[in-house]
């Protein structure tokens, strides 16, 4: 058989077999330019001038794809999309879900295509992420084996959460960051911040030893050997409710004592970004618990002359151990539900999926976070060296170019924040201490959702209220047994059973 005939036979097979796409994970996605319509929002930078996002248009150019994009303001997105999905007519090719769809209402609606086969045959780049994140494929898969969405992968190691302490305060106390290695030492440092006038304004009372923003205090649970989230799976695979565990009581005891001693910010339950920024601007903050990548912003908030990539962070990230934990930094699940679905209105789902897969390539990660070689960075001795244009970030340059644009599927955790030397160094130092939530995202069956809908909201409200009350001392921890009994009466065992079943399914 001649090569020519063999070639003809192969071409016929491909044409009739419907596998006409030559995509193997690299650009161009298609030889012939294709246009897809998409309804989405930018939940990252919340900047909406898509037409001028040069880096993303380079991605499209490489892929040979054009997008007819309807980019909705993030705050209005859910209100805009839900009615259109409910109507279910004339949907664009790609729709970003308005929520996590953990009750599978959209997955079961028939509006979105089951992408499992495309994942299998065309998911060249996404499948690499399945290897990196072992829970990811299970989280994307419905109990009957369907895969309806292409995810955005949220930062894990690049956005670990940990405590940070004020370098200027340490200096005045004659201390070094490495002097603080345990929660006890951290608490002792906070006590010294309380006692002294470390910002030198003549007022020994105005420093806030441990500033905590609304919703963040639970992160301190990590030092007590339990998840910072509500449900926790122990090493034996058994699900427990964090909020009635004895280790949680230990956390509450520590937090209450620290609060009563004036170490924890008195408005920890309600403090917002504005409070945080105001305290930094007058250098009142002794410590905070938050994302590692924020150490640069915090440093600049304290000293506007602080220089990216040059100066040591003023707010110094620390990995510390706790009464019931080794050194730990809190991670997060790489996927928390939802994502981008290809609708049944799409007439070329194969190419559409290939395009979404291409977005997970290293080429796109670099383009959309680091920019264009020669303009935004150069590669020097194998390392990225960013240009003055990139670092200067004049007139919000990075955002305008497309940095942190979350309008399309994205593999943020591999690139975001790491362009800053200080953050990269901190991540390198601390990533080995990252603990991720023990329970990953999962779909639930209908009867499970009925239980969740019946109990979850009330339980979460109760947990949150009681946590604040115990810490502030408006409820005594002497009433712990009554508290646990109340939680039991509120359906917690049914909720544990639902989570246990989901965990068991994911383990299969
Ligand atoms: Ca003080
Ligand atoms: Ca002071």
Coordinates of C-alpha atoms and ligand atoms in Angstrom, one line a residue:
X1 CA 0.0 0.0 0.0
X2 CA 1.4 3.4 -0.9
X3 CA 1.7 6.1 1.6
X4 CA -0.8 8.2 -0.4
X5 CA -3.5 5.6 -0.3
X6 CA -2.9 4.9 3.4
X7 CA -3.2 8.6 4.0
X8 CA -6.5 8.8 2.1
X9 CA -7.9 5.9 4.1
X10 CA -6.9 7.6 7.3
X11 CA -8.4 10.9 6.3
X12 CA -11.7 9.2 5.4
X13 CA -11.7 7.4 8.8
X14 CA -11.1 10.6 10.6
X15 CA -13.8 12.5 8.7
X16 CA -16.4 9.8 9.3
X17 CA -15.3 9.0 12.8
X18 CA -15.8 12.7 13.7
X19 CA -12.3 13.2 15.0
X20 CA -11.3 15.8 12.6
X21 CA -9.6 17.9 15.2
X22 CA -5.8 17.9 15.1
X23 CA -5.5 19.4 18.6
X24 CA -3.0 17.7 20.8
X25 CA -2.7 20.2 23.6
X26 CA -0.8 23.0 21.9
X27 CA -1.9 26.0 19.8
X28 CA -3.4 26.5 17.4
X29 CA -6.5 24.8 18.6
X30 CA -7.9 24.8 15.1
X31 CA -6.5 25.4 11.7
X32 CA -9.6 27.3 10.6
X33 CA -10.5 30.3 12.9
X34 CA -13.6 29.5 15.0
X35 CA -15.8 31.8 16.9
X36 CA -17.5 30.9 20.2
X37 CA -19.9 33.0 22.3
X38 CA -19.5 33.1 26.0
X39 CA -21.4 34.5 29.0
X40 CA -19.1 35.1 31.9
X41 CA -17.8 37.5 34.6
X42 CA -14.4 38.6 35.8
X43 CA -14.4 37.4 39.4
X44 CA -10.6 38.1 39.7
X45 CA -9.6 41.7 39.0
X46 CA -13.2 42.7 38.4
X47 CA -12.1 44.8 35.4
X48 CA -14.2 44.6 32.4
X49 CA -12.4 46.2 29.4
X50 CA -11.9 42.8 27.7
X51 CA -11.3 44.3 24.3
X52 CA -8.0 45.9 25.5
X53 CA -6.7 42.9 27.5
X54 CA -3.7 42.5 25.2
X55 CA -2.4 39.3 26.9
X56 CA -5.7 37.4 26.5
X57 CA -6.0 38.5 22.9
X58 CA -2.6 37.0 22.3
X59 CA -4.0 33.8 23.7
X60 CA -6.9 33.9 21.3
X61 CA -4.7 34.7 18.4
X62 CA -2.4 31.8 19.2
X63 CA -5.4 29.5 19.6
X64 CA -7.0 30.7 16.4
X65 CA -10.2 31.3 18.3
X66 CA -12.4 34.4 18.4
X67 CA -14.7 35.0 21.3
X68 CA -18.0 36.8 21.2
X69 CA -17.9 37.7 24.9
X70 CA -20.6 39.0 27.1
X71 CA -18.7 40.1 30.3
X72 CA -21.1 40.9 33.1
X73 CA -20.2 42.9 36.2
X74 CA -19.3 40.4 39.0
X75 CA -21.7 41.8 41.5
X76 CA -24.7 41.3 39.1
X77 CA -23.6 38.1 37.5
X78 CA -25.8 35.7 39.4
X79 CA -28.9 37.8 38.9
X80 CA -28.2 38.1 35.2
X81 CA -27.4 34.4 34.5
X82 CA -29.9 32.5 36.7
X83 CA -33.0 33.8 34.8
X84 CA -31.3 33.1 31.5
X85 CA -30.5 29.6 32.5
X86 CA -34.0 29.2 33.8
X87 CA -35.4 30.3 30.5
X88 CA -32.9 28.0 28.7
X89 CA -33.2 29.5 25.2
X90 CA -30.6 31.0 23.0
X91 CA -27.7 30.5 25.4
X92 CA -24.2 31.2 24.2
X93 CA -21.7 28.3 23.5
X94 CA -20.0 28.7 26.9
X95 CA -21.6 29.8 30.2
X96 CA -19.9 30.4 33.4
X97 CA -22.0 28.9 36.2
X98 CA -23.5 31.3 38.7
X99 CA -22.6 29.0 41.6
X100 CA -21.1 25.7 42.6
X101 CA -24.0 23.5 41.3
X102 CA -23.4 21.0 44.1
X103 CA -27.1 20.0 43.9
X104 CA -26.5 19.2 40.2
X105 CA -29.5 21.2 39.2
X106 CA -27.7 22.7 36.2
X107 CA -25.8 19.5 35.5
X108 CA -29.2 17.6 35.3
X109 CA -31.0 20.4 33.4
X110 CA -29.9 19.2 29.9
X111 CA -28.6 22.7 29.2
X112 CA -24.9 21.6 29.5
X113 CA -23.1 18.9 27.6
X114 CA -21.5 16.0 29.5
X115 CA -17.8 16.6 28.7
X116 CA -16.4 13.3 30.1
X117 CA -15.5 12.0 26.7
X118 CA -13.8 15.2 25.7
X119 CA -11.9 15.2 29.0
X120 CA -10.7 11.8 28.0
X121 CA -9.8 12.5 24.4
X122 CA -8.9 16.2 24.3
X123 CA -8.0 17.1 27.9
X124 CA -4.3 17.1 27.3
X125 CA -3.5 20.0 29.6
X126 CA -6.3 19.6 32.1
X127 CA -5.2 16.0 32.7
X128 CA -1.8 17.2 33.8
X129 CA -3.6 19.0 36.6
X130 CA -5.4 15.8 37.6
X131 CA -1.9 14.4 38.4
X132 CA -0.9 17.5 40.3
X133 CA -4.2 17.6 42.3
X134 CA -5.4 14.1 43.1
X135 CA -8.8 15.1 44.3
X136 CA -9.6 17.2 41.3
X137 CA -11.0 14.6 38.9
X138 CA -13.3 13.1 41.6
X139 CA -14.5 16.6 42.5
X140 CA -15.4 17.4 38.8
X141 CA -17.2 14.1 38.4
X142 CA -20.9 13.5 39.2
X143 CA -21.9 10.3 41.0
X144 CA -23.0 8.8 37.7
X145 CA -19.7 9.6 36.0
X146 CA -20.6 12.8 34.2
X147 CA -18.2 15.8 33.9
X148 CA -20.1 19.0 33.0
X149 CA -17.7 21.8 33.7
X150 CA -14.3 23.1 33.1
X151 CA -12.9 24.6 36.3
X152 CA -11.0 27.5 37.5
X153 CA -8.4 26.2 39.8
X154 CA -8.0 28.3 42.9
X155 CA -4.7 29.0 44.5
X156 CA -3.5 26.5 47.1
X157 CA 0.2 27.0 47.9
X158 CA 0.6 30.4 46.4
X159 CA -2.2 31.6 48.6
X160 CA -1.7 29.7 51.8
X161 CA -2.9 31.5 54.9
X162 CA -0.7 32.0 57.9
X163 CA 0.2 34.5 60.5
X164 CA 2.3 37.5 59.8
X165 CA 4.1 39.7 62.3
X166 CA 5.3 43.3 62.1
X167 CA 9.1 43.4 61.5
X168 CA 9.4 47.0 62.8
X169 CA 7.8 45.9 66.1
X170 CA 10.1 42.8 66.3
X171 CA 13.1 45.0 65.8
X172 CA 12.1 47.2 68.7
X173 CA 11.6 44.2 70.9
X174 CA 15.0 42.9 70.0
X175 CA 13.4 39.9 68.4
X176 CA 13.8 38.1 65.0
X177 CA 11.1 36.4 63.0
X178 CA 12.7 33.0 63.7
X179 CA 12.1 33.6 67.5
X180 CA 8.4 32.9 66.9
X181 CA 8.0 29.2 66.1
X182 CA 4.9 28.3 68.2
X183 CA 1.5 29.6 68.9
X184 CA 2.7 30.3 72.5
X185 CA 5.6 32.4 71.3
X186 CA 3.3 34.2 68.9
X187 CA 0.9 34.9 71.8
X188 CA 3.8 36.1 73.9
X189 CA 4.9 38.5 71.1
X190 CA 1.3 39.8 71.0
X191 CA 1.5 40.5 74.7
X192 CA 4.7 42.5 74.3
X193 CA 3.0 44.5 71.5
X194 CA 0.2 45.3 73.8
X195 CA 2.4 46.5 76.6
X196 CA 4.8 48.7 74.7
X197 CA 4.4 51.7 72.4
X198 CA 6.0 50.0 69.4
X199 CA 4.8 52.5 66.7
X200 CA 6.3 55.3 68.8
X201 CA 3.4 57.7 68.8
X202 CA 3.5 58.1 72.6
X203 CA 0.4 55.9 73.1
X204 CA 1.2 52.4 74.4
X205 CA -2.5 51.5 74.0
X206 CA -3.1 52.0 70.3
X207 CA -1.3 49.0 68.9
X208 CA -3.6 46.1 67.8
X209 CA -1.5 43.0 68.8
X210 CA -3.5 40.6 66.6
X211 CA -5.7 42.1 64.0
X212 CA -8.3 39.7 62.5
X213 CA -10.9 40.5 59.9
X214 CA -14.4 39.3 59.8
X215 CA -14.7 35.5 59.2
X216 CA -10.9 34.9 59.6
X217 CA -10.5 33.9 63.3
X218 CA -11.4 30.3 62.5
X219 CA -8.1 30.0 60.7
X220 CA -6.4 29.7 64.0
X221 CA -8.0 26.3 64.4
X222 CA -5.3 24.9 62.2
X223 CA -2.9 25.2 65.1
X224 CA -5.2 22.9 67.1
X225 CA -5.0 20.0 64.7
X226 CA -8.4 20.5 63.1
X227 CA -9.6 21.9 59.8
X228 CA -10.4 25.6 59.6
X229 CA -13.6 24.5 57.8
X230 CA -16.7 23.1 59.3
X231 CA -16.3 19.4 58.5
X232 CA -13.2 17.4 59.0
X233 CA -12.1 14.0 58.0
X234 CA -9.6 12.3 60.3
X235 CA -6.8 10.0 59.1
X236 CA -9.1 7.0 59.4
X237 CA -11.5 8.5 56.9
X238 CA -14.2 9.4 59.5
X239 CA -16.0 12.7 59.2
X240 CA -16.4 14.8 62.3
X241 CA -18.0 18.1 62.9
X242 CA -15.2 20.5 63.8
X243 CA -17.3 22.8 65.9
X244 CA -18.1 20.1 68.5
X245 CA -14.7 18.6 68.7
X246 CA -12.6 18.9 71.9
X247 CA -9.8 20.4 69.9
X248 CA -12.1 23.1 68.8
X249 CA -12.9 23.8 72.5
X250 CA -9.1 24.2 73.0
X251 CA -9.0 26.7 70.2
X252 CA -11.9 28.6 71.8
X253 CA -10.1 28.6 75.1
X254 CA -7.0 30.1 73.6
X255 CA -9.0 32.7 71.6
X256 CA -11.1 33.7 74.6
X257 CA -8.0 34.2 76.7
X258 CA -6.3 36.2 74.0
X259 CA -9.4 38.3 73.5
X260 CA -9.9 38.9 77.2
X261 CA -6.3 40.0 77.5
X262 CA -6.7 42.5 74.8
X263 CA -4.5 40.7 72.3
X264 CA -7.1 39.9 69.7
X265 CA -8.8 42.9 68.0
X266 CA -12.0 43.7 69.8
X267 CA -14.1 43.9 66.6
X268 CA -12.6 40.7 65.1
X269 CA -16.1 39.5 64.1
X270 CA -17.0 42.5 62.0
X271 CA -13.7 44.2 61.0
X272 CA -13.4 44.8 57.2
X273 CA -10.8 45.9 54.7
X274 CA -11.3 49.6 55.6
X275 CA -10.5 48.9 59.3
X276 CA -7.5 46.9 58.2
X277 CA -6.2 49.6 55.8
X278 CA -6.7 52.3 58.4
X279 CA -4.7 50.4 61.1
X280 CA -1.9 49.7 58.6
X281 CA -1.6 53.3 57.6
X282 CA -0.9 54.3 61.2
X283 CA 1.3 51.3 61.8
X284 CA -0.9 49.9 64.6
X285 CA -1.0 46.2 63.5
X286 CA 1.2 43.7 65.4
X287 CA 0.0 40.6 63.5
X288 CA -2.6 39.4 61.1
X289 CA -3.7 36.0 59.7
X290 CA -4.2 35.9 56.0
X291 CA -3.0 35.1 52.5
X292 CA 0.8 34.9 52.2
X293 CA 0.8 36.9 48.9
X294 CA -0.7 39.9 50.8
X295 CA 2.5 40.5 52.7
X296 CA 3.7 42.8 50.0
X297 CA 0.5 44.9 49.9
X298 CA 0.5 45.1 53.7
X299 CA 4.1 46.2 53.7
X300 CA 3.3 48.9 51.2
X301 CA 0.2 49.9 53.3
X302 CA 2.5 50.5 56.3
X303 CA 5.2 52.2 54.3
X304 CA 4.2 53.6 50.9
X305 CA 7.9 53.8 50.0
X306 CA 8.3 50.1 50.5
X307 CA 9.8 48.6 47.2
X308 CA 8.5 45.4 45.6
X309 CA 11.3 42.9 44.9
X310 CA 13.8 44.9 46.9
X311 CA 12.8 45.3 50.5
X312 CA 12.1 42.6 53.0
X313 CA 8.4 42.4 53.8
X314 CA 7.4 44.5 56.8
X315 CA 4.6 42.1 57.6
X316 CA 6.7 38.9 57.8
X317 CA 4.9 35.5 57.0
X318 CA 5.5 32.8 59.6
X319 CA 4.9 29.1 59.8
X320 CA 4.3 28.2 63.5
X321 CA 3.2 25.1 65.3
X322 CA 0.4 24.8 67.7
X323 CA -0.7 22.9 70.8
X324 CA -1.9 20.1 68.6
X325 CA -0.1 20.6 65.3
X326 CA 3.3 20.7 63.7
X327 CA 4.2 23.9 61.8
X328 CA 1.2 24.5 59.6
X329 CA -0.1 26.9 56.9
X330 CA -3.7 26.7 55.8
X331 CA -4.3 25.8 52.1
X332 CA -7.5 25.3 50.3
X333 CA -9.3 23.0 47.9
X334 CA -8.0 23.5 44.4
X335 CA -11.6 23.4 43.1
X336 CA -14.8 24.5 44.9
X337 CA -17.4 23.6 42.3
X338 CA -19.0 25.3 39.3
X339 CA -16.9 26.5 36.4
X340 CA -17.6 26.8 32.7
X341 CA -20.1 24.6 30.9
X342 CA -20.5 24.1 27.1
X343 CA -24.2 24.4 26.3
X344 CA -26.3 22.2 24.1
X345 CA -26.5 25.3 21.7
X346 CA -22.9 24.9 20.8
X347 CA -22.5 23.4 17.3
X348 CA -18.8 22.5 17.7
X349 CA -18.3 21.3 21.3
X350 CA -15.1 19.4 20.4
X351 CA -13.2 22.5 19.3
X352 CA -14.8 24.5 22.1
X353 CA -13.5 22.0 24.7
X354 CA -10.1 21.9 23.1
X355 CA -9.9 25.7 23.4
X356 CA -10.8 25.5 27.1
X357 CA -8.2 22.8 27.6
X358 CA -5.6 24.9 25.9
X359 CA -6.2 27.6 28.6
X360 CA -4.6 25.1 31.0
X361 CA -1.3 25.0 29.1
X362 CA 1.8 26.5 30.4
X363 CA 1.9 28.9 27.4
X364 CA -1.4 30.5 28.5
X365 CA -0.5 30.5 32.2
X366 CA 2.7 32.5 31.4
X367 CA 1.0 34.8 28.9
X368 CA -1.9 35.7 31.2
X369 CA 0.1 36.1 34.4
X370 CA 3.6 37.1 33.3
X371 CA 2.8 38.8 30.0
X372 CA 4.7 38.9 26.8
X373 CA 8.4 38.0 26.6
X374 CA 10.6 41.0 25.8
X375 CA 8.0 43.4 27.0
X376 CA 7.0 42.2 30.4
X377 CA 9.7 39.7 31.2
X378 CA 12.9 38.2 29.9
X379 CA 14.2 34.7 30.7
X380 CA 17.6 35.1 32.2
X381 CA 19.5 31.9 33.2
X382 CA 16.3 30.0 33.1
X383 CA 14.5 32.4 35.5
X384 CA 11.8 34.9 34.8
X385 CA 13.1 38.4 35.1
X386 CA 10.3 41.0 35.0
X387 CA 10.8 44.3 33.3
X388 CA 10.4 47.8 34.8
X389 CA 7.1 48.1 32.8
X390 CA 5.7 45.1 34.6
X391 CA 6.9 46.0 38.1
X392 CA 6.1 49.7 37.8
X393 CA 2.4 48.7 37.0
X394 CA 1.8 52.3 35.9
X395 CA -1.9 53.2 35.5
X396 CA -2.9 49.7 36.6
X397 CA -1.0 48.2 33.7
X398 CA -1.1 44.6 34.8
X399 CA -4.9 44.6 35.3
X400 CA -5.4 46.3 32.0
X401 CA -3.3 43.7 30.2
X402 CA -5.4 40.9 31.7
X403 CA -3.6 40.0 34.9
X404 CA -5.9 38.2 37.3
X405 CA -8.7 38.2 34.8
X406 CA -11.0 35.3 35.8
X407 CA -13.4 35.5 32.8
X408 CA -12.1 32.2 31.4
X409 CA -10.9 28.9 33.0
X410 CA -7.6 29.4 34.7
X411 CA -4.8 27.7 36.5
X412 CA -4.1 30.5 38.9
X413 CA -2.3 28.5 41.6
X414 CA 0.7 27.9 39.4
X415 CA 1.5 31.5 38.5
X416 CA -0.4 34.1 40.5
X417 CA 1.6 36.1 43.1
X418 CA 4.8 34.2 42.2
X419 CA 6.3 37.0 40.1
X420 CA 7.2 38.9 43.2
X421 CA 10.5 37.9 44.6
X422 CA 9.6 38.2 48.3
X423 CA 6.4 36.2 47.9
X424 CA 8.1 33.5 45.8
X425 CA 10.8 33.1 48.4
X426 CA 8.2 32.9 51.2
X427 CA 6.2 30.3 49.2
X428 CA 9.3 28.3 48.7
X429 CA 10.0 28.4 52.4
X430 CA 6.5 27.5 53.6
X431 CA 4.8 25.4 51.0
X432 CA 6.0 22.2 52.7
X433 CA 3.9 23.1 55.7
X434 CA 0.6 23.6 53.8
X435 CA -2.3 21.5 54.9
X436 CA -5.3 21.5 52.7
X437 CA -8.9 21.0 53.8
X438 CA -9.4 17.3 54.5
X439 CA -12.7 17.2 52.5
X440 CA -12.8 18.2 48.9
X441 CA -15.7 19.5 46.8
X442 CA -18.3 16.9 45.9
X443 CA -21.7 16.7 44.2
X444 CA -24.6 15.5 46.4
X445 CA -27.6 13.3 45.7
X446 CA -31.0 14.8 45.9
X447 CA -31.9 13.2 49.3
X448 CA -28.5 14.4 50.6
X449 CA -29.3 17.9 49.4
X450 CA -32.6 17.8 51.2
X451 CA -30.7 17.2 54.5
X452 CA -28.2 19.9 53.7
X453 CA -31.0 22.3 52.9
X454 CA -32.9 21.4 56.1
X455 CA -30.0 21.8 58.5
X456 CA -26.9 23.5 57.0
X457 CA -27.9 27.2 57.1
X458 CA -29.1 27.1 60.7
X459 CA -26.1 25.1 61.9
X460 CA -23.7 27.5 60.2
X461 CA -25.4 30.5 61.7
X462 CA -25.3 28.9 65.1
X463 CA -21.7 27.9 64.9
X464 CA -20.7 31.4 63.8
X465 CA -22.7 33.1 66.6
X466 CA -21.6 30.8 69.3
X467 CA -18.0 31.0 68.3
X468 CA -18.1 34.8 68.6
X469 CA -19.9 34.5 71.9
X470 CA -17.4 32.0 73.4
X471 CA -14.5 34.1 72.3
X472 CA -15.9 37.4 73.6
X473 CA -17.1 35.7 76.8
X474 CA -20.7 36.5 76.4
X475 CA -21.2 32.8 76.7
X476 CA -19.0 30.9 79.1
X477 CA -17.2 27.8 78.0
X478 CA -18.6 26.2 81.1
X479 CA -21.7 25.7 79.0
X480 CA -19.8 23.6 76.4
X481 CA -21.8 20.5 77.1
X482 CA -25.1 22.4 76.6
X483 CA -23.7 23.8 73.4
X484 CA -22.8 20.4 72.0
X485 CA -26.3 19.1 73.0
X486 CA -27.9 22.0 71.1
X487 CA -25.8 21.3 68.0
X488 CA -26.8 17.6 68.2
X489 CA -30.5 18.6 68.3
X490 CA -30.0 20.7 65.2
X491 CA -29.3 17.8 62.8
X492 CA -25.6 17.6 63.0
X493 CA -25.5 13.8 62.9
X494 CA -27.5 13.8 59.6
X495 CA -25.0 16.3 58.2
X496 CA -22.1 14.2 59.3
X497 CA -23.7 11.2 57.5
X498 CA -24.1 13.1 54.3
X499 CA -20.5 14.3 54.4
X500 CA -19.3 10.8 55.2
X501 CA -21.2 9.3 52.2
X502 CA -19.7 11.9 49.9
X503 CA -16.2 11.3 51.3
X504 CA -16.6 7.5 50.9
X505 CA -17.7 8.0 47.2
X506 CA -14.7 10.2 46.5
X507 CA -12.4 7.6 48.0
X508 CA -13.6 4.9 45.6
Ligands
LIG1 CA1 0.9 48.8 72.8
LIG2 CA1 1.5 53.4 70.1

